[in-house]
mmCIF file of C-alpha atoms in Angstrom:
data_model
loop_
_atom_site.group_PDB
_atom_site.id
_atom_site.type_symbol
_atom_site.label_atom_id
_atom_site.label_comp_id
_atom_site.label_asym_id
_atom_site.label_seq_id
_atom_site.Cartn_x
_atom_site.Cartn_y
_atom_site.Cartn_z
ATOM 1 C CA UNK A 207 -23.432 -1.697 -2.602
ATOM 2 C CA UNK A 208 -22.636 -1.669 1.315
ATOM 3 C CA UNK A 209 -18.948 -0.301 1.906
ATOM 4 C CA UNK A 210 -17.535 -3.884 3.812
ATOM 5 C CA UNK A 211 -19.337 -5.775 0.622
ATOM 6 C CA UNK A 212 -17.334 -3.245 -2.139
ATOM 7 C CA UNK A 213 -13.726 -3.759 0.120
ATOM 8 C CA UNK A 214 -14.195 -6.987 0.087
ATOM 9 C CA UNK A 215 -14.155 -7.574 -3.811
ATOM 10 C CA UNK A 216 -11.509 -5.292 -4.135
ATOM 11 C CA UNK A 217 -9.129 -6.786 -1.491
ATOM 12 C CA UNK A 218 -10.080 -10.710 -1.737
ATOM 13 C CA UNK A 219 -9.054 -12.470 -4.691
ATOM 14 C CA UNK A 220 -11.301 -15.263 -4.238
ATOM 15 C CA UNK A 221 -14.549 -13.432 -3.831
ATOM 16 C CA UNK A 222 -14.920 -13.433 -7.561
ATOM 17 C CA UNK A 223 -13.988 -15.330 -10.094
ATOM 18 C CA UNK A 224 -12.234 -13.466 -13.021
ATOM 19 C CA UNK A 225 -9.569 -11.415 -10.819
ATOM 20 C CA UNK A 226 -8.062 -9.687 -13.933
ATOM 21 C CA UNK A 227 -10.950 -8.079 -14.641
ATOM 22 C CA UNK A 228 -11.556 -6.762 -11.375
ATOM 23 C CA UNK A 229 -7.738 -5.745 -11.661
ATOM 24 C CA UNK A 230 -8.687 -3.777 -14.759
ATOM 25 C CA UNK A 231 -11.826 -2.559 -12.982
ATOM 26 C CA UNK A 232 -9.846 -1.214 -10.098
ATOM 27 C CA UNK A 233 -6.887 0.669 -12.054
ATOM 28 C CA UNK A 234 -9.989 2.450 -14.078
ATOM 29 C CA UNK A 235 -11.643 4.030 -10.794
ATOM 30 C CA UNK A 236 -8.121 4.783 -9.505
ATOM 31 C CA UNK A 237 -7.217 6.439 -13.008
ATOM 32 C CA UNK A 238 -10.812 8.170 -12.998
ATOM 33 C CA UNK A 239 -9.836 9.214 -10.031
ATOM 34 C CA UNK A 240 -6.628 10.935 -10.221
ATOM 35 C CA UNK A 241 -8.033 12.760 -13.136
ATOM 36 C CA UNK A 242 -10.488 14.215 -10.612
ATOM 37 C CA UNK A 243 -7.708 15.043 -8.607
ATOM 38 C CA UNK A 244 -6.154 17.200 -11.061
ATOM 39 C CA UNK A 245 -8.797 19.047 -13.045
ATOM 40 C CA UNK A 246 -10.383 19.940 -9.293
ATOM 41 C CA UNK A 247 -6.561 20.651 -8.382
ATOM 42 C CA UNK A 248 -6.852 18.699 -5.252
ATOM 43 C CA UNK A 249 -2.941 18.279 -4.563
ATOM 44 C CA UNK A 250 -2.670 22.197 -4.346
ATOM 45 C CA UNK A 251 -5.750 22.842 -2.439
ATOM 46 C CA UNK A 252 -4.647 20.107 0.357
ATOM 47 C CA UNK A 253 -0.722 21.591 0.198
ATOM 48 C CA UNK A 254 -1.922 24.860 0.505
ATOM 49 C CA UNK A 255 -3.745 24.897 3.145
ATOM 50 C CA UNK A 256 -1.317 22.905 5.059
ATOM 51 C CA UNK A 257 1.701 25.329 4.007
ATOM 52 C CA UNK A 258 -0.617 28.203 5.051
ATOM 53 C CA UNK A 259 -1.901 26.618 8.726
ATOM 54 C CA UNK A 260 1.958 26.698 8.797
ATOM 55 C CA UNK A 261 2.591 30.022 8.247
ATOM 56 C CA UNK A 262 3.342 29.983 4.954
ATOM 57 C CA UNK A 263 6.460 27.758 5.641
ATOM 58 C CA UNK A 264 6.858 24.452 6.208
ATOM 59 C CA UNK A 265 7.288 25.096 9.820
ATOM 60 C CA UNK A 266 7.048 20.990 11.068
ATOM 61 C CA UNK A 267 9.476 19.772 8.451
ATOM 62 C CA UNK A 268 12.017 18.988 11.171
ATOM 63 C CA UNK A 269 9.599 18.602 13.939
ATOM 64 C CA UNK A 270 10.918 16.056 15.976
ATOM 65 C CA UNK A 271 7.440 13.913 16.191
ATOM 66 C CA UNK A 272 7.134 13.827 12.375
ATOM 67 C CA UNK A 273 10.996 13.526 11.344
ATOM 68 C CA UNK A 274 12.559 11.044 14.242
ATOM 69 C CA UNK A 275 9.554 9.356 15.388
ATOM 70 C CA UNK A 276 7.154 8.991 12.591
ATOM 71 C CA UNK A 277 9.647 9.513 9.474
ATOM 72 C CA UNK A 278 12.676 7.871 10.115
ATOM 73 C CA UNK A 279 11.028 5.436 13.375
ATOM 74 C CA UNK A 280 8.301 4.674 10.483
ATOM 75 C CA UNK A 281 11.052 3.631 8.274
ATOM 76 C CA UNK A 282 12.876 1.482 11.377
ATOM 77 C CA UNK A 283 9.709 -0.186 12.282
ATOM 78 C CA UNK A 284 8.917 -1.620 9.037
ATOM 79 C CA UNK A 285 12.760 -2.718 8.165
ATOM 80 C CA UNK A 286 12.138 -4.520 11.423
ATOM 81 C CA UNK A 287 8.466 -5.983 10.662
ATOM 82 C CA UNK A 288 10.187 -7.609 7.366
ATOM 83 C CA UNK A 289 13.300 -8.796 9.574
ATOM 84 C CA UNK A 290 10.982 -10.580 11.576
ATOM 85 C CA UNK A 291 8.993 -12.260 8.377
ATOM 86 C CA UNK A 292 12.236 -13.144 7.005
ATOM 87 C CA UNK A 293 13.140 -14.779 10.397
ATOM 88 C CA UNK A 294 9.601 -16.475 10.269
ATOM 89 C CA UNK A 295 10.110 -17.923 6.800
ATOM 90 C CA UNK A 296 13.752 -19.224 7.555
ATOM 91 C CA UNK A 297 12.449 -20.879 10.359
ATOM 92 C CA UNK A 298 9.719 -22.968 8.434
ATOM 93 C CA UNK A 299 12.214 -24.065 6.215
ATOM 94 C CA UNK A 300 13.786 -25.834 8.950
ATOM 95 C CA UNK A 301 11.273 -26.069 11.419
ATOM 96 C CA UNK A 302 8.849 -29.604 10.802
ATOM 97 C CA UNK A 303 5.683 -27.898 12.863
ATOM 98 C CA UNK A 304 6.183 -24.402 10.937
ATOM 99 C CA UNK A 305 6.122 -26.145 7.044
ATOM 100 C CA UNK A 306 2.202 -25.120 6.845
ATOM 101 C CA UNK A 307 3.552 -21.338 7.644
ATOM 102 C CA UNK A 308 6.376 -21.389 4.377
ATOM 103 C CA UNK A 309 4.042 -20.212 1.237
ATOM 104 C CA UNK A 310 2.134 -17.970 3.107
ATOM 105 C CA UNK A 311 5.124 -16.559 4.646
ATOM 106 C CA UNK A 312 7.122 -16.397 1.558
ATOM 107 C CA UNK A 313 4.120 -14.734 -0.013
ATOM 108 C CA UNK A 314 4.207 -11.991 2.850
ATOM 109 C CA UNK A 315 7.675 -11.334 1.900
ATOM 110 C CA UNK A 316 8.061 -11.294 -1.421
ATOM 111 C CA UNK A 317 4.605 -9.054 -1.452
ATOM 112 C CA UNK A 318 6.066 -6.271 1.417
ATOM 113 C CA UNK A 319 9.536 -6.218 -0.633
ATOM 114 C CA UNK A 320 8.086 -5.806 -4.117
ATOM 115 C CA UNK A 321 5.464 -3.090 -3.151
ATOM 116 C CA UNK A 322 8.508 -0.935 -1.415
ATOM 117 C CA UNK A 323 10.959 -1.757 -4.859
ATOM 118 C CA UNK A 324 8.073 -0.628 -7.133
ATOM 119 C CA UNK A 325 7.762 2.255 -5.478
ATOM 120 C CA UNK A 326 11.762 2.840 -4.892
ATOM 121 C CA UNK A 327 12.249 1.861 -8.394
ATOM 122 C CA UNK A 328 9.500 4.175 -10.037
ATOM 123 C CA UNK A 329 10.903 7.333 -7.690
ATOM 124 C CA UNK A 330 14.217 6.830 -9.638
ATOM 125 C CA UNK A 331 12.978 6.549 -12.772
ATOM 126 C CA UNK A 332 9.932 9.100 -12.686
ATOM 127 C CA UNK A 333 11.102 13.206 -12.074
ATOM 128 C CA UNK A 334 9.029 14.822 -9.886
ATOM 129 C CA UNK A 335 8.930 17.703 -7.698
ATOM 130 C CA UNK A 336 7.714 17.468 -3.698
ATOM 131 C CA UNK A 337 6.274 20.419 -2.906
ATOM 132 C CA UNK A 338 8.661 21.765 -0.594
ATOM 133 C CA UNK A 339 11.051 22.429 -4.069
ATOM 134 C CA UNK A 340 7.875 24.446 -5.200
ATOM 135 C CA UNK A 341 8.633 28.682 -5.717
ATOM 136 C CA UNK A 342 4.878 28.095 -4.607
ATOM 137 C CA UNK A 343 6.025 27.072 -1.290
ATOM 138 C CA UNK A 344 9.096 28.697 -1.254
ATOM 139 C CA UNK A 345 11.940 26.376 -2.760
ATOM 140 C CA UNK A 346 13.498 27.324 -6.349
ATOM 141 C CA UNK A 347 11.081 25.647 -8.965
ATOM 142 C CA UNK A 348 8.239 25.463 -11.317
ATOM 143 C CA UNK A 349 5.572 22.538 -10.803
ATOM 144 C CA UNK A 350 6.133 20.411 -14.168
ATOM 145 C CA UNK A 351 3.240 17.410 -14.601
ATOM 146 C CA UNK A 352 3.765 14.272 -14.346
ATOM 147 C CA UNK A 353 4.023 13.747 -18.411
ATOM 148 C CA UNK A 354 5.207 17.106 -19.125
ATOM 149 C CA UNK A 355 8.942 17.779 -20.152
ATOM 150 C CA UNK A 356 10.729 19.383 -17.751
ATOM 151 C CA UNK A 357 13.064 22.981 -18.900
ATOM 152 C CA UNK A 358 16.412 22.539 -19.346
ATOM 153 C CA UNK A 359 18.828 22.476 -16.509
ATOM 154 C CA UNK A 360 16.219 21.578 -13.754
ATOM 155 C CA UNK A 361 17.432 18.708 -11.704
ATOM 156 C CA UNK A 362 15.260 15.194 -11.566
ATOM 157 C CA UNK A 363 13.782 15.205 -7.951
ATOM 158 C CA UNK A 364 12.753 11.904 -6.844
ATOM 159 C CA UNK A 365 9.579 12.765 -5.067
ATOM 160 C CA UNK A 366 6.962 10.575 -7.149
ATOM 161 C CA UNK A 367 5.207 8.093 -5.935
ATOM 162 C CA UNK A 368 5.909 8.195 -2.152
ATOM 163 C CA UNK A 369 8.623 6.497 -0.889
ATOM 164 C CA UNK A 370 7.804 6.779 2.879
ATOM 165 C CA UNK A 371 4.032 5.997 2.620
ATOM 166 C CA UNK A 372 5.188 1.801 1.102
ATOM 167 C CA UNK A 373 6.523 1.624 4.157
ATOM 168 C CA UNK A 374 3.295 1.129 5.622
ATOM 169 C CA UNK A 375 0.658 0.375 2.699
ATOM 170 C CA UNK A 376 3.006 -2.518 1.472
ATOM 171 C CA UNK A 377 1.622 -4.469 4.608
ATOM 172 C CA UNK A 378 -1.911 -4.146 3.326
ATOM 173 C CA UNK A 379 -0.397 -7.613 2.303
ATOM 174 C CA UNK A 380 -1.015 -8.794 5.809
ATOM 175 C CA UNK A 381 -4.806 -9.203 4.816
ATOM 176 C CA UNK A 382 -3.839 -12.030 2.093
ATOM 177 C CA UNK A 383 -2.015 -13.412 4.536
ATOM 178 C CA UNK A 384 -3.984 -13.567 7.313
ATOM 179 C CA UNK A 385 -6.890 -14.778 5.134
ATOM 180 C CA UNK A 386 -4.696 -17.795 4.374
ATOM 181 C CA UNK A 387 -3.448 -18.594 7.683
ATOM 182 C CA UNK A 388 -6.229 -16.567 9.977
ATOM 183 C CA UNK A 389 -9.028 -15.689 8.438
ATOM 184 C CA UNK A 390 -10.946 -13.702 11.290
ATOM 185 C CA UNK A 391 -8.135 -11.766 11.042
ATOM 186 C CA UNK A 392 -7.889 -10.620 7.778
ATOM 187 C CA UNK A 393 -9.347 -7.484 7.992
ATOM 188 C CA UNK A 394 -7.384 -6.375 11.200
ATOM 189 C CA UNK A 395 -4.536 -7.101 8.296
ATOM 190 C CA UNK A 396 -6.125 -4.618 5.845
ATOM 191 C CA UNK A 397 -6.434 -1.831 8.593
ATOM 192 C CA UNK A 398 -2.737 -2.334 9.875
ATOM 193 C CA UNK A 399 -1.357 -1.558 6.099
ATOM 194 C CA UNK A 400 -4.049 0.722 5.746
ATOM 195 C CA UNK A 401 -3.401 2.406 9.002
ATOM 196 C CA UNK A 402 0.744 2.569 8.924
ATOM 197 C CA UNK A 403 0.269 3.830 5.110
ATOM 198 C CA UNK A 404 -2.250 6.749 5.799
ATOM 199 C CA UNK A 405 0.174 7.494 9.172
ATOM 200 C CA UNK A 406 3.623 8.009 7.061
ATOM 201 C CA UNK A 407 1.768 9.348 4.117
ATOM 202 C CA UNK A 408 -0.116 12.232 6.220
ATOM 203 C CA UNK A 409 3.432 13.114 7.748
ATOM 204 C CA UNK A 410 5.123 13.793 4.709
ATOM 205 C CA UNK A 411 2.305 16.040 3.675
ATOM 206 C CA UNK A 412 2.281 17.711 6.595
ATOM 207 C CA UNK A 413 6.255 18.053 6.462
ATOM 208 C CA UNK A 414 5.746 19.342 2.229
ATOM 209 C CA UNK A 415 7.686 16.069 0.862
ATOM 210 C CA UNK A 416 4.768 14.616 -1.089
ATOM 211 C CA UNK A 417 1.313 15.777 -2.652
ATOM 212 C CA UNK A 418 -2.215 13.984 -1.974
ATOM 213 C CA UNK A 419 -1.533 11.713 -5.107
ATOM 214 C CA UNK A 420 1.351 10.440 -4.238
ATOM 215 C CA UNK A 421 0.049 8.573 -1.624
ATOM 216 C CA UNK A 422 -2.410 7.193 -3.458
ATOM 217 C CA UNK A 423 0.336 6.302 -6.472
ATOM 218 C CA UNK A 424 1.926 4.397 -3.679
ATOM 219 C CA UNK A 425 -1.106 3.090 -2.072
ATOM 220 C CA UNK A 426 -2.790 1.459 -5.600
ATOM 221 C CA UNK A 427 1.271 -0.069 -6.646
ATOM 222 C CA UNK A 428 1.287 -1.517 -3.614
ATOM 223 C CA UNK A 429 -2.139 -3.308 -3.545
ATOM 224 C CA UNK A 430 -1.808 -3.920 -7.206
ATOM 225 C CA UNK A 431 1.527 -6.209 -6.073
ATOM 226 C CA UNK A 432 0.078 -7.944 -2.985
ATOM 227 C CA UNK A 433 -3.494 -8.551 -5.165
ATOM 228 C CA UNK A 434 -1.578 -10.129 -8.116
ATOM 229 C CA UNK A 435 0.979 -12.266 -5.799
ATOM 230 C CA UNK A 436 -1.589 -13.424 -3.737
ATOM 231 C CA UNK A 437 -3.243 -15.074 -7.013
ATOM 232 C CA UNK A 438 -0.022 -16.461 -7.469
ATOM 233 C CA UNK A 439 1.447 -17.954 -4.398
ATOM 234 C CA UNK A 440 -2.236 -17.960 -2.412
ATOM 235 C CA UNK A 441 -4.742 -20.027 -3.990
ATOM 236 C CA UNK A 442 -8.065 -20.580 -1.926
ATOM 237 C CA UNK A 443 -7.810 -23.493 -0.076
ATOM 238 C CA UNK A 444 -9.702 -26.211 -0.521
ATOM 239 C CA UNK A 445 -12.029 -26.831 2.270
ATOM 240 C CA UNK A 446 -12.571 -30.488 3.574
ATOM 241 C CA UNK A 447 -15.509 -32.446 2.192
ATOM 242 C CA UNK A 448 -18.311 -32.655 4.307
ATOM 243 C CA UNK A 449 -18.690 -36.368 5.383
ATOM 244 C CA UNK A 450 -21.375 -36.186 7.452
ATOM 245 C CA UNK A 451 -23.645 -34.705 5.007
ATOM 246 C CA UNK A 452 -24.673 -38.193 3.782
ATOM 247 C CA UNK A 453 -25.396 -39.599 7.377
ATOM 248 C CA UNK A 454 -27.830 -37.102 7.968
ATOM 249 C CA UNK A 455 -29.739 -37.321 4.732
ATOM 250 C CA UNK A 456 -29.905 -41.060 5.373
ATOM 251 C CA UNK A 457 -31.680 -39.986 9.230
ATOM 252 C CA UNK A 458 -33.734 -37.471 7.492
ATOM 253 C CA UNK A 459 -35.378 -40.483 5.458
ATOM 254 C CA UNK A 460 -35.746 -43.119 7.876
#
């Protein structure tokens, strides 16, 4: 199956018709996948040669282009991206020429916001390590799985899924959204969330604040939230009957 054909059943709820199954479909690659992961021990081969490329230290943690432009600027940029959608959706509530713009627009909003709460929400209630705590990589502690118990008296670390990385793959929302409202753009939609996501989640690997998986934790809530939504608030819409179809069958007779 060509690449473009496979993205577009995964990303475009209307391309097939039983989207819970492709739902189901989806979270059973990504699962198949993360066991991969860890049985080839993926996360540790990726932090490890980053740590060592390093020096054996996580040398760039406070470099200014990762931690003020591209960590914390990251984090500005999108709080202003969803300042401007919320601006956007007030103003179709009380703008006539703007009403078209109000589902799509509360869909964009309530998708963005609940991709970045998942993963906020998740962090606090799931214990995890980045790697920088590692005695691997030169913090104070033990890697403990993701289902394993931890020891007594190590803290809860909230590393797990990544936090930063929703800041940019909760706009992969933009492609539902732009399919609605401007369809040749949908897929410069898909490569903004795509692009932001891989950009924050790259820096806080190479900074030793998050694993491979991580990312892709935060990557598959956040699509998971913007796919299910969109069935909800974004139904296809209905194109226009063709009246002109019986005109010309009536010519083709004469």
């Amino acid at each position: 199956m060509p690449p473009t054909t496979l993205a577009s059943r995964l990303v475009d709820p209307s391309s097939a018709s039983r989207p819970l199954h492709r739902l189901v479909l989806a979270w059973a690659a990504f699962l198949l996948l993360m066991l991969v992961i860890d049985r080839m021990g993926l996360d540790f081969r990726l932090a490890d040669a980053l740590y060592d490329l390093q020096g054996d230290a996580w040398s760039l943690r406070t470099h200014p282009l990762l931690e003020t432009w591209l960590h914390r600027g990251g984090r500005t940029l999108s709080q202003w991206l969803g300042g401007g959608v919320i601006l956007l959706l007030l103003a179709s509530l009380l703008l006539r020429p703007l009403r078209h713009w109000r589902r799509p627009l509360r869909y964009l909003f309530l998708a963005v916001a609940g991709g970045a709460l998942a993963v906020s929400v998740i962090k606090q209630l799931v214990p995890m390590e980045c790697p920088w705590d590692l005695a691997r990589y030169g913090g104070d502690w033990p890697f403990v799985g993701l289902l394993t118990p931890r020891p007594a008296g190590m803290p809860d670390s909230a590393c797990f899924p990544a936090g930063h990385a929703s800041a940019g793959y909760a706009w992969i929302a933009l492609y539902f959204f732009l399919r609605r409202v401007r369809p040749r753009l949908r897929w410069l939609g898909l490569a903004t969330g795509l692009g932001l996501g891989l950009a924050f989640g790259v820096t806080q690997q190479l900074r030793g604040a998050h694993f491979l998986s991580h990312d892709l934790w935060t990557l598959m809530l956040c699509w998971t939230i913007s796919f299910g939504l969109a069935q909800r608030l974004l139904p296809p819409a209905t194109q226009p009957a063709d009246t002109t179809q019986p005109a010309r069958e009536a010519i083709a007779h004469a």
